[in-house]
């Protein structure tokens, strides 16, 4: 275990004040990056994607549920899987807390996976989430947004992920995409992120980052369990 130097309160304050200047610069840089993200050009979504929900089949536009903005979590839950990805579930726990606020700020949220809706509905009940978890089974949605991969791509070790050609390794990988819907119903794709791009959504990590031992992990999320699997 790391043991940092022990100093006087005055020395600690000087070191903390120096770090504060860097934290403020980081905050300003984050604000500027967010502004650049919002200024990205949009792509009109012309393909008629269909999704299976617990209330029946829905279009992408219908998933907005009357709002003008929609965040989609590309949730790793393959057609033959018996449970959702542990890391995606970890992220979804945090989103569920924010969901009640997002829906009152003109932002919808939905998690999309390729598993059948029956499996997804059962898993959503198990996890106790309130936001919708819907199925893109039979749709190109996951493949078009480069979070699901064909057997040929996996065998070849070549597919597009995180805006580069890489070896996906498995059939599903995580990400998020954002959409905007005009009053006339036209849908635009405005943003996507993959890999570690969604870390700031995970409040547990942000809290761990201010503790002495930090994330204290050998690999990303190697200690994380579904919230009903930790045990006492």
Coordinates of N, CA, C and O in Angstrom, one line a residue, residues 1-6 211-214 216:
X1 N 0.8 -1.2 0.0 CA 0.0 0.0 0.0 C 0.9 1.2 0.0 O 1.8 1.3 0.8
X2 N 0.5 2.2 -0.9 CA 1.3 3.4 -0.9 C 1.1 4.2 0.4 O 0.0 4.3 1.0
X3 N 2.2 4.8 0.9 CA 2.2 5.6 2.1 C 2.8 6.9 1.7 O 4.1 7.0 1.6
X4 N 2.0 8.0 1.6 CA 2.5 9.3 1.2 C 3.3 10.0 2.4 O 3.0 9.6 3.6
X5 N 4.1 11.0 2.1 CA 4.8 11.7 3.1 C 3.8 12.4 4.1 O 2.7 12.8 3.7
X6 N 4.1 12.4 5.3 CA 3.3 13.2 6.3 C 4.0 14.5 6.5 O 5.2 14.6 6.8
X211 N -10.1 9.4 -3.6 CA -9.6 8.7 -2.4 C -8.2 8.3 -2.5 O -7.6 8.3 -3.6
X212 N -7.5 8.1 -1.4 CA -6.0 7.8 -1.4 C -5.7 6.6 -2.3 O -4.6 6.6 -2.9
X213 N -6.5 5.6 -2.3 CA -6.1 4.4 -3.0 C -6.7 4.4 -4.4 O -6.4 3.5 -5.2
X214 N -7.5 5.4 -4.7 CA -8.1 5.5 -6.1 C -8.9 4.3 -6.5 O -9.6 3.7 -5.7
X216 N -7.9 1.4 -7.5 CA -7.3 0.2 -6.8 C -7.7 -1.1 -7.6 O -8.3 -2.0 -7.0

